mmCIF file of C-alpha atoms and ligand atoms in Angstrom:
data_model
loop_
_atom_site.group_PDB
_atom_site.id
_atom_site.type_symbol
_atom_site.label_atom_id
_atom_site.label_comp_id
_atom_site.label_asym_id
_atom_site.label_seq_id
_atom_site.Cartn_x
_atom_site.Cartn_y
_atom_site.Cartn_z
ATOM 1 C CA MET A 245 125.429 87.019 18.547
ATOM 2 C CA ASP A 246 128.108 86.628 15.518
ATOM 3 C CA ARG A 247 131.483 88.132 16.276
ATOM 4 C CA PRO A 248 132.092 90.775 14.088
ATOM 5 C CA LYS A 249 134.259 89.980 10.919
ATOM 6 C CA ILE A 250 137.217 91.825 10.552
ATOM 7 C CA LEU A 251 139.805 91.973 7.442
ATOM 8 C CA ALA A 252 143.255 92.587 8.552
ATOM 9 C CA THR A 253 145.501 93.484 5.162
ATOM 10 C CA HIS A 254 148.579 92.177 7.184
ATOM 11 C CA ARG A 255 149.249 89.669 9.317
ATOM 12 C CA LEU A 256 150.304 92.079 12.083
ATOM 13 C CA PHE A 257 152.213 90.800 14.957
ATOM 14 C CA GLU A 258 151.747 87.870 17.505
ATOM 15 C CA GLY A 259 150.389 90.384 20.638
ATOM 16 C CA PRO A 260 147.715 92.166 18.488
ATOM 17 C CA ARG A 261 146.690 89.072 16.816
ATOM 18 C CA ALA A 262 145.975 87.525 19.898
ATOM 19 C CA LYS A 263 143.846 89.952 20.944
ATOM 20 C CA LEU A 264 141.824 90.277 18.227
ATOM 21 C CA ALA A 265 141.270 86.686 18.549
ATOM 22 C CA GLU A 266 139.479 87.458 21.701
ATOM 23 C CA HIS A 267 136.961 89.479 20.159
ATOM 24 C CA PHE A 268 136.088 89.181 15.989
ATOM 25 C CA ASP A 269 136.726 86.387 13.349
ATOM 26 C CA VAL A 270 139.649 87.794 11.480
ATOM 27 C CA GLU A 271 140.850 87.325 8.079
ATOM 28 C CA TYR A 272 144.577 88.113 7.755
ATOM 29 C CA TRP A 273 146.418 89.185 4.295
ATOM 30 C CA SER A 274 149.213 86.723 4.940
ATOM 31 C CA ASP A 275 151.278 86.984 2.163
ATOM 32 C CA SER A 276 154.563 89.030 2.414
ATOM 33 C CA HIS A 277 153.751 91.307 -0.810
ATOM 34 C CA ARG A 278 151.104 93.884 -0.288
ATOM 35 C CA PRO A 279 147.376 92.881 -1.366
ATOM 36 C CA THR A 280 146.209 94.183 -4.937
ATOM 37 C CA ARG A 281 143.291 96.150 -4.859
ATOM 38 C CA THR A 282 141.140 93.605 -6.339
ATOM 39 C CA GLU A 283 142.073 91.490 -3.595
ATOM 40 C CA VAL A 284 141.322 94.358 -1.363
ATOM 41 C CA LEU A 285 137.944 94.818 -2.580
ATOM 42 C CA ARG A 286 137.162 91.073 -2.663
ATOM 43 C CA ARG A 287 138.206 90.550 0.813
ATOM 44 C CA VAL A 288 136.566 93.400 2.621
ATOM 45 C CA ALA A 289 132.871 92.986 0.915
ATOM 46 C CA ASP A 290 131.515 91.212 3.861
ATOM 47 C CA LYS A 291 133.349 92.437 6.695
ATOM 48 C CA ASP A 292 132.426 94.956 9.418
ATOM 49 C CA GLY A 293 135.584 96.297 10.239
ATOM 50 C CA LEU A 294 138.815 96.957 8.402
ATOM 51 C CA ILE A 295 142.502 97.003 9.710
ATOM 52 C CA CYS A 296 144.641 98.284 6.949
ATOM 53 C CA LEU A 297 148.058 100.035 6.191
ATOM 54 C CA LEU A 298 149.228 102.909 4.455
ATOM 55 C CA THR A 299 149.255 101.007 1.233
ATOM 56 C CA GLU A 300 145.441 100.732 1.014
ATOM 57 C CA LYS A 301 143.514 103.667 -0.467
ATOM 58 C CA ILE A 302 140.318 104.012 1.232
ATOM 59 C CA ASP A 303 138.209 105.848 -0.879
ATOM 60 C CA ASP A 304 134.145 105.931 -2.019
ATOM 61 C CA GLU A 305 134.868 102.707 -3.955
ATOM 62 C CA LEU A 306 136.135 101.000 -1.553
ATOM 63 C CA LEU A 307 133.413 101.722 0.751
ATOM 64 C CA ALA A 308 131.036 101.065 -1.876
ATOM 65 C CA ALA A 309 132.256 97.647 -1.844
ATOM 66 C CA ALA A 310 131.887 97.212 1.666
ATOM 67 C CA PRO A 311 128.289 98.018 2.431
ATOM 68 C CA ARG A 312 128.456 96.403 6.074
ATOM 69 C CA LEU A 313 131.685 98.125 6.834
ATOM 70 C CA ARG A 314 131.600 100.566 9.936
ATOM 71 C CA THR A 315 135.380 100.952 11.019
ATOM 72 C CA VAL A 316 138.804 101.520 9.097
ATOM 73 C CA ALA A 317 141.451 101.728 11.402
ATOM 74 C CA ASN A 318 145.075 102.515 9.580
ATOM 75 C CA VAL A 319 147.884 101.056 11.026
ATOM 76 C CA ALA A 320 149.947 104.439 10.616
ATOM 77 C CA VAL A 321 149.526 107.960 11.785
ATOM 78 C CA GLY A 322 149.452 109.523 8.158
ATOM 79 C CA PHE A 323 146.119 109.113 6.945
ATOM 80 C CA ASP A 324 146.618 110.935 3.205
ATOM 81 C CA ASN A 325 145.319 107.104 2.116
ATOM 82 C CA ILE A 326 141.966 107.452 3.903
ATOM 83 C CA ASP A 327 139.196 109.792 1.984
ATOM 84 C CA LEU A 328 137.834 110.775 5.452
ATOM 85 C CA ASP A 329 134.859 112.795 3.922
ATOM 86 C CA ALA A 330 133.679 109.450 2.149
ATOM 87 C CA CYS A 331 134.027 107.905 5.326
ATOM 88 C CA THR A 332 132.068 110.328 7.196
ATOM 89 C CA ARG A 333 129.430 110.488 4.461
ATOM 90 C CA ARG A 334 129.132 106.220 4.989
ATOM 91 C CA ASN A 335 128.956 106.470 8.572
ATOM 92 C CA VAL A 336 132.028 104.846 9.027
ATOM 93 C CA ALA A 337 134.317 105.454 11.756
ATOM 94 C CA ALA A 338 138.174 106.057 10.809
ATOM 95 C CA SER A 339 141.498 105.921 13.001
ATOM 96 C CA ASN A 340 145.281 105.837 13.180
ATOM 97 C CA THR A 341 148.079 105.642 15.289
ATOM 98 C CA PRO A 342 149.378 108.698 16.651
ATOM 99 C CA GLY A 343 151.750 109.306 19.596
ATOM 100 C CA VAL A 344 153.880 106.130 19.791
ATOM 101 C CA LEU A 345 155.955 106.715 16.619
ATOM 102 C CA ASP A 346 157.316 110.009 17.602
ATOM 103 C CA GLU A 347 160.576 108.965 19.045
ATOM 104 C CA THR A 348 161.253 106.084 16.757
ATOM 105 C CA THR A 349 160.895 108.273 13.394
ATOM 106 C CA ALA A 350 162.612 110.747 15.257
ATOM 107 C CA ASP A 351 165.532 108.379 15.708
ATOM 108 C CA PHE A 352 165.260 107.743 12.011
ATOM 109 C CA ALA A 353 165.350 110.953 10.775
ATOM 110 C CA TRP A 354 168.358 111.293 12.536
ATOM 111 C CA THR A 355 169.671 108.071 11.116
ATOM 112 C CA LEU A 356 169.619 109.539 7.826
ATOM 113 C CA LEU A 357 170.949 113.032 8.473
ATOM 114 C CA MET A 358 174.000 111.449 10.190
ATOM 115 C CA ALA A 359 174.106 109.218 7.074
ATOM 116 C CA VAL A 360 174.390 111.651 4.284
ATOM 117 C CA ALA A 361 176.234 114.414 6.270
ATOM 118 C CA ARG A 362 178.883 111.662 7.033
ATOM 119 C CA ARG A 363 178.431 109.738 3.757
ATOM 120 C CA LEU A 364 178.121 106.436 5.650
ATOM 121 C CA ILE A 365 176.690 104.355 2.680
ATOM 122 C CA GLU A 366 179.219 105.307 0.761
ATOM 123 C CA GLY A 367 181.931 104.485 3.244
ATOM 124 C CA ASP A 368 180.093 101.416 3.664
ATOM 125 C CA ALA A 369 180.301 100.539 -0.071
ATOM 126 C CA LEU A 370 183.983 100.776 0.043
ATOM 127 C CA ALA A 371 184.776 98.995 3.193
ATOM 128 C CA ARG A 372 182.916 95.482 1.702
ATOM 129 C CA SER A 373 184.515 96.407 -1.822
ATOM 130 C CA GLY A 374 187.729 95.315 -0.977
ATOM 131 C CA GLU A 375 188.880 98.484 -2.835
ATOM 132 C CA TRP A 376 189.917 100.064 0.503
ATOM 133 C CA LYS A 377 193.530 101.077 0.338
ATOM 134 C CA GLY A 378 193.527 102.216 4.341
ATOM 135 C CA TRP A 379 193.230 105.621 5.809
ATOM 136 C CA ASN A 380 193.476 108.836 3.898
ATOM 137 C CA LEU A 381 193.312 112.264 4.789
ATOM 138 C CA ASP A 382 190.715 113.447 2.112
ATOM 139 C CA GLN A 383 188.872 110.103 1.974
ATOM 140 C CA LEU A 384 185.081 110.548 2.013
ATOM 141 C CA CYS A 385 185.159 113.630 3.696
ATOM 142 C CA GLY A 386 181.664 114.805 4.554
ATOM 143 C CA ALA A 387 179.734 117.427 6.508
ATOM 144 C CA ASP A 388 180.083 118.526 10.181
ATOM 145 C CA ILE A 389 176.608 117.927 11.805
ATOM 146 C CA TRP A 390 177.661 119.200 15.379
ATOM 147 C CA GLY A 391 177.196 123.171 15.844
ATOM 148 C CA LYS A 392 175.288 123.497 12.690
ATOM 149 C CA THR A 393 171.619 125.046 11.652
ATOM 150 C CA LEU A 394 168.878 122.406 11.696
ATOM 151 C CA GLY A 395 165.621 123.633 10.136
ATOM 152 C CA ILE A 396 162.523 121.564 10.804
ATOM 153 C CA LEU A 397 159.290 122.166 8.514
ATOM 154 C CA GLY A 398 156.529 120.837 10.831
ATOM 155 C CA PHE A 399 156.855 120.978 14.317
ATOM 156 C CA GLY A 400 154.148 118.746 16.041
ATOM 157 C CA ARG A 401 155.232 115.417 18.041
ATOM 158 C CA ILE A 402 157.966 114.348 15.650
ATOM 159 C CA GLY A 403 159.333 117.784 14.446
ATOM 160 C CA ARG A 404 159.840 118.337 18.204
ATOM 161 C CA ALA A 405 161.156 115.195 19.033
ATOM 162 C CA VAL A 406 163.911 115.588 16.115
ATOM 163 C CA ALA A 407 164.535 119.040 17.576
ATOM 164 C CA ARG A 408 165.027 117.387 20.935
ATOM 165 C CA ARG A 409 167.720 115.223 19.757
ATOM 166 C CA ALA A 410 169.575 118.188 18.354
ATOM 167 C CA SER A 411 170.621 119.587 21.473
ATOM 168 C CA GLY A 412 173.424 117.170 21.851
ATOM 169 C CA PHE A 413 175.128 118.279 18.973
ATOM 170 C CA GLY A 414 174.905 122.096 20.340
ATOM 171 C CA MET A 415 173.116 123.194 17.227
ATOM 172 C CA ARG A 416 170.899 126.243 16.385
ATOM 173 C CA ILE A 417 167.324 125.154 15.817
ATOM 174 C CA ILE A 418 164.775 127.231 13.586
ATOM 175 C CA TYR A 419 161.463 125.739 13.049
ATOM 176 C CA ASN A 420 158.334 126.718 10.660
ATOM 177 C CA ASP A 421 154.922 125.268 11.490
ATOM 178 C CA ALA A 422 151.192 126.647 10.432
ATOM 179 C CA ILE A 423 150.452 127.262 13.931
ATOM 180 C CA ARG A 424 153.643 128.469 16.151
ATOM 181 C CA ALA A 425 154.453 126.230 19.052
ATOM 182 C CA PRO A 426 153.921 127.718 22.938
ATOM 183 C CA VAL A 427 156.880 129.926 24.169
ATOM 184 C CA GLU A 428 157.580 127.307 27.087
ATOM 185 C CA VAL A 429 157.798 124.588 24.324
ATOM 186 C CA GLU A 430 160.277 127.007 22.239
ATOM 187 C CA SER A 431 162.634 127.738 25.346
ATOM 188 C CA GLU A 432 162.370 124.046 26.508
ATOM 189 C CA LEU A 433 163.644 123.057 23.391
ATOM 190 C CA THR A 434 165.775 126.069 22.613
ATOM 191 C CA VAL A 435 163.831 126.556 19.371
ATOM 192 C CA GLU A 436 163.310 129.695 17.479
ATOM 193 C CA TYR A 437 160.255 130.106 15.176
ATOM 194 C CA GLN A 438 161.227 131.785 11.786
ATOM 195 C CA GLU A 439 159.486 132.462 8.236
ATOM 196 C CA ARG A 440 159.589 129.361 6.469
ATOM 197 C CA ASP A 441 161.556 130.884 3.600
ATOM 198 C CA ALA A 442 164.105 131.883 6.563
ATOM 199 C CA VAL A 443 164.132 128.155 7.682
ATOM 200 C CA LEU A 444 165.301 126.978 3.623
ATOM 201 C CA ARG A 445 167.488 129.697 3.926
ATOM 202 C CA GLU A 446 169.288 129.382 7.114
ATOM 203 C CA ALA A 447 169.181 125.743 7.466
ATOM 204 C CA ASP A 448 172.135 123.301 6.989
ATOM 205 C CA PHE A 449 169.829 120.299 7.516
ATOM 206 C CA LEU A 450 166.368 120.873 6.557
ATOM 207 C CA SER A 451 164.186 118.127 8.014
ATOM 208 C CA LEU A 452 160.074 117.855 6.900
ATOM 209 C CA HIS A 453 157.888 116.620 9.290
ATOM 210 C CA VAL A 454 154.477 118.020 7.923
ATOM 211 C CA PRO A 455 151.331 115.818 7.500
ATOM 212 C CA LEU A 456 150.543 115.522 3.771
ATOM 213 C CA LEU A 457 147.601 117.869 3.012
ATOM 214 C CA PRO A 458 146.520 120.025 -0.337
ATOM 215 C CA ALA A 459 148.616 122.441 1.544
ATOM 216 C CA THR A 460 151.468 120.682 1.966
ATOM 217 C CA ARG A 461 151.458 118.803 -1.403
ATOM 218 C CA GLY A 462 154.488 120.149 -3.529
ATOM 219 C CA LEU A 463 155.600 122.451 -0.607
ATOM 220 C CA ILE A 464 159.440 121.553 -1.644
ATOM 221 C CA GLY A 465 159.550 122.711 -5.283
ATOM 222 C CA PRO A 466 162.340 124.995 -7.295
ATOM 223 C CA ARG A 467 161.702 128.031 -5.619
ATOM 224 C CA GLU A 468 162.242 126.449 -2.068
ATOM 225 C CA LEU A 469 165.271 124.146 -3.206
ATOM 226 C CA ALA A 470 166.765 127.716 -4.792
ATOM 227 C CA LEU A 471 166.806 129.221 -1.389
ATOM 228 C CA MET A 472 168.688 126.384 0.173
ATOM 229 C CA LYS A 473 172.131 126.428 1.004
ATOM 230 C CA PRO A 474 174.637 124.760 -1.913
ATOM 231 C CA THR A 475 175.791 122.986 1.178
ATOM 232 C CA ALA A 476 172.457 122.028 3.071
ATOM 233 C CA PHE A 477 171.179 118.401 2.914
ATOM 234 C CA LEU A 478 167.178 117.800 2.623
ATOM 235 C CA ILE A 479 166.036 114.646 4.960
ATOM 236 C CA ASN A 480 162.421 113.580 4.249
ATOM 237 C CA THR A 481 160.810 111.094 6.532
ATOM 238 C CA SER A 482 157.105 113.102 6.202
ATOM 239 C CA ARG A 483 155.468 111.850 3.040
ATOM 240 C CA GLY A 484 156.981 111.684 -0.426
ATOM 241 C CA PRO A 485 154.592 114.233 -2.223
ATOM 242 C CA VAL A 486 155.594 116.703 -0.191
ATOM 243 C CA VAL A 487 158.647 117.297 -1.871
ATOM 244 C CA GLN A 488 158.644 117.861 -5.902
ATOM 245 C CA GLU A 489 160.882 114.861 -6.621
ATOM 246 C CA ALA A 490 161.511 116.147 -10.293
ATOM 247 C CA ALA A 491 162.847 119.476 -8.843
ATOM 248 C CA LEU A 492 164.550 117.604 -6.151
ATOM 249 C CA VAL A 493 166.524 115.967 -8.900
ATOM 250 C CA ALA A 494 167.306 119.008 -10.774
ATOM 251 C CA ALA A 495 168.450 120.690 -7.760
ATOM 252 C CA LEU A 496 171.145 117.931 -6.797
ATOM 253 C CA GLU A 497 172.124 117.943 -10.816
ATOM 254 C CA ARG A 498 172.915 121.544 -10.621
ATOM 255 C CA ARG A 499 174.334 121.233 -7.018
ATOM 256 C CA GLN A 500 172.088 123.742 -5.604
ATOM 257 C CA ILE A 501 172.041 121.907 -2.366
ATOM 258 C CA ALA A 502 174.876 119.457 -1.168
ATOM 259 C CA GLY A 503 172.469 116.334 -0.904
ATOM 260 C CA ALA A 504 169.189 114.585 0.355
ATOM 261 C CA ALA A 505 168.387 111.707 2.777
ATOM 262 C CA LEU A 506 164.935 110.269 1.797
ATOM 263 C CA ASP A 507 162.223 107.827 3.388
ATOM 264 C CA VAL A 508 159.626 108.443 1.332
ATOM 265 C CA TYR A 509 158.885 109.031 -2.255
ATOM 266 C CA GLU A 510 156.234 110.712 -4.697
ATOM 267 C CA ARG A 511 155.031 107.653 -6.307
ATOM 268 C CA GLU A 512 156.110 104.561 -3.767
ATOM 269 C CA PRO A 513 157.575 102.088 -4.171
ATOM 270 C CA GLN A 514 158.733 103.474 -7.555
ATOM 271 C CA ILE A 515 162.027 105.737 -6.820
ATOM 272 C CA GLY A 516 162.988 107.951 -9.877
ATOM 273 C CA HIS A 517 166.255 106.983 -11.386
ATOM 274 C CA GLY A 518 167.747 111.039 -10.835
ATOM 275 C CA LEU A 519 167.706 110.010 -6.822
ATOM 276 C CA LEU A 520 170.191 106.990 -7.218
ATOM 277 C CA ARG A 521 172.998 109.430 -6.495
ATOM 278 C CA PRO A 522 175.915 109.116 -3.908
ATOM 279 C CA ASN A 523 174.912 112.053 -2.294
ATOM 280 C CA VAL A 524 171.340 110.816 -1.485
ATOM 281 C CA VAL A 525 170.886 108.380 1.111
ATOM 282 C CA LEU A 526 167.374 106.101 0.160
ATOM 283 C CA ALA A 527 165.350 104.093 2.634
ATOM 284 C CA PRO A 528 162.198 102.415 1.749
ATOM 285 C CA HIS A 529 159.695 104.087 4.388
ATOM 286 C CA LEU A 530 161.274 102.976 7.201
ATOM 287 C CA ALA A 531 161.240 105.495 10.044
ATOM 288 C CA SER A 532 158.833 104.079 12.105
ATOM 289 C CA ALA A 533 159.933 100.322 11.584
ATOM 290 C CA SER A 534 161.299 99.347 14.934
ATOM 291 C CA LEU A 535 159.888 96.274 15.944
ATOM 292 C CA GLU A 536 158.737 97.463 19.245
ATOM 293 C CA THR A 537 157.163 100.601 17.544
ATOM 294 C CA ARG A 538 155.236 98.545 14.795
ATOM 295 C CA THR A 539 154.060 95.908 17.693
ATOM 296 C CA ARG A 540 152.621 99.238 19.396
ATOM 297 C CA MET A 541 151.197 100.611 15.987
ATOM 298 C CA ALA A 542 149.809 97.567 15.203
ATOM 299 C CA MET A 543 147.992 97.366 18.717
ATOM 300 C CA MET A 544 146.861 100.542 18.895
ATOM 301 C CA ALA A 545 144.930 99.761 15.577
ATOM 302 C CA VAL A 546 143.181 96.868 17.154
ATOM 303 C CA GLU A 547 142.166 98.747 20.461
ATOM 304 C CA ASN A 548 140.135 101.184 18.266
ATOM 305 C CA THR A 549 138.945 98.509 16.655
ATOM 306 C CA ILE A 550 137.794 97.058 19.879
ATOM 307 C CA ALA A 551 136.490 100.083 21.332
ATOM 308 C CA PHE A 552 134.298 100.801 18.097
ATOM 309 C CA PHE A 553 132.627 97.400 18.530
ATOM 310 C CA GLU A 554 132.081 97.880 22.388
ATOM 311 C CA GLY A 555 130.098 101.198 21.562
ATOM 312 C CA ARG A 556 133.079 103.158 22.971
ATOM 313 C CA GLN A 557 134.500 106.135 20.755
ATOM 314 C CA PRO A 558 137.854 104.970 19.242
ATOM 315 C CA PRO A 559 140.510 106.086 21.203
ATOM 316 C CA ASN A 560 142.212 107.734 17.978
ATOM 317 C CA ILE A 561 139.182 108.537 15.932
ATOM 318 C CA LEU A 562 139.792 110.510 12.989
ATOM 319 C CA ASN A 563 136.173 111.792 12.127
ATOM 320 C CA PRO A 564 134.321 111.975 15.482
ATOM 321 C CA ASN A 565 131.418 113.517 14.152
ATOM 322 C CA VAL A 566 130.423 109.839 12.812
ATOM 323 C CA TRP A 567 130.542 109.039 16.574
ATOM 324 C CA LYS A 568 128.030 111.820 17.288
ATOM 325 C CA LYS A 569 125.675 110.970 14.917
HETATM 326 C C1 GLV B 106 154.172 106.142 8.459
HETATM 327 O O1 GLV B 106 154.711 106.611 7.142
HETATM 328 C C2 GLV B 106 153.097 106.380 9.286
HETATM 329 O O2 GLV B 106 152.578 107.314 8.809
HETATM 330 O O3 GLV B 106 152.930 105.844 10.242
#
């Protein structure tokens, strides 16, 4: 029997690649830049399975262009790039990579938080510039982190991992989520559930950990930013469109908040010019980017694909009703 044909829109890493080779005929996209839409549509046309990144839009058009396609494995936990209904209609099993990137993403939310609070990027620029004239009492004074209030919107695995890290800083931690966490979790992490507006009002650092859904698109807009303290910082490692970027720029211009640290943007890879300010730390969507974690994510997508073609339900299937059909 012919081996299933897979398109991987990235060359992945050595371990996942070796595993794929045991099971499939794989065509890789190996260039360092991302493939164009046309390129993906062309290459996927005769494939049985697709392993893709969040830069690929998996919609009806793509599925129609790939009549043999039966499974799509996203190498990401977020799956707002996938039209799940379209996949289900066409009997295509979609999967993602939850769980393996929580701690790494939480580490990065803290990296951003600390960098913006303590003005690390400005300090680095000064240190490299040759202009540093030595220690000075009021030089690049930032904001304390310890003892402050951390507000978390979205209290799933990543939000909780961010909260766990705050205890060493002696912070008060408040959160909001559509679903309140069990009391045991709240007491273990010493967090308080608050209404969303209360979190916005009281947080010194507001960190976003919601998935991108119709209900969370534009969640942070002019009204929400106006509720925040003028001394507060916004940290976003979730998805760009959760924040209304124009409103954020306006709030920064008016000094309605003290600063922001962003890993994600409304229209990636574009970054609005209004965000290029000293009190904004900018990262190019790196939160899960440790070599260990990215390798685990790729391996998980490979395992989801193998399971499918071995007749097992992919462990991280997103539309299990396809499986039951
Ligand atoms: C990265 O943003 C992911 O969703 O895994």
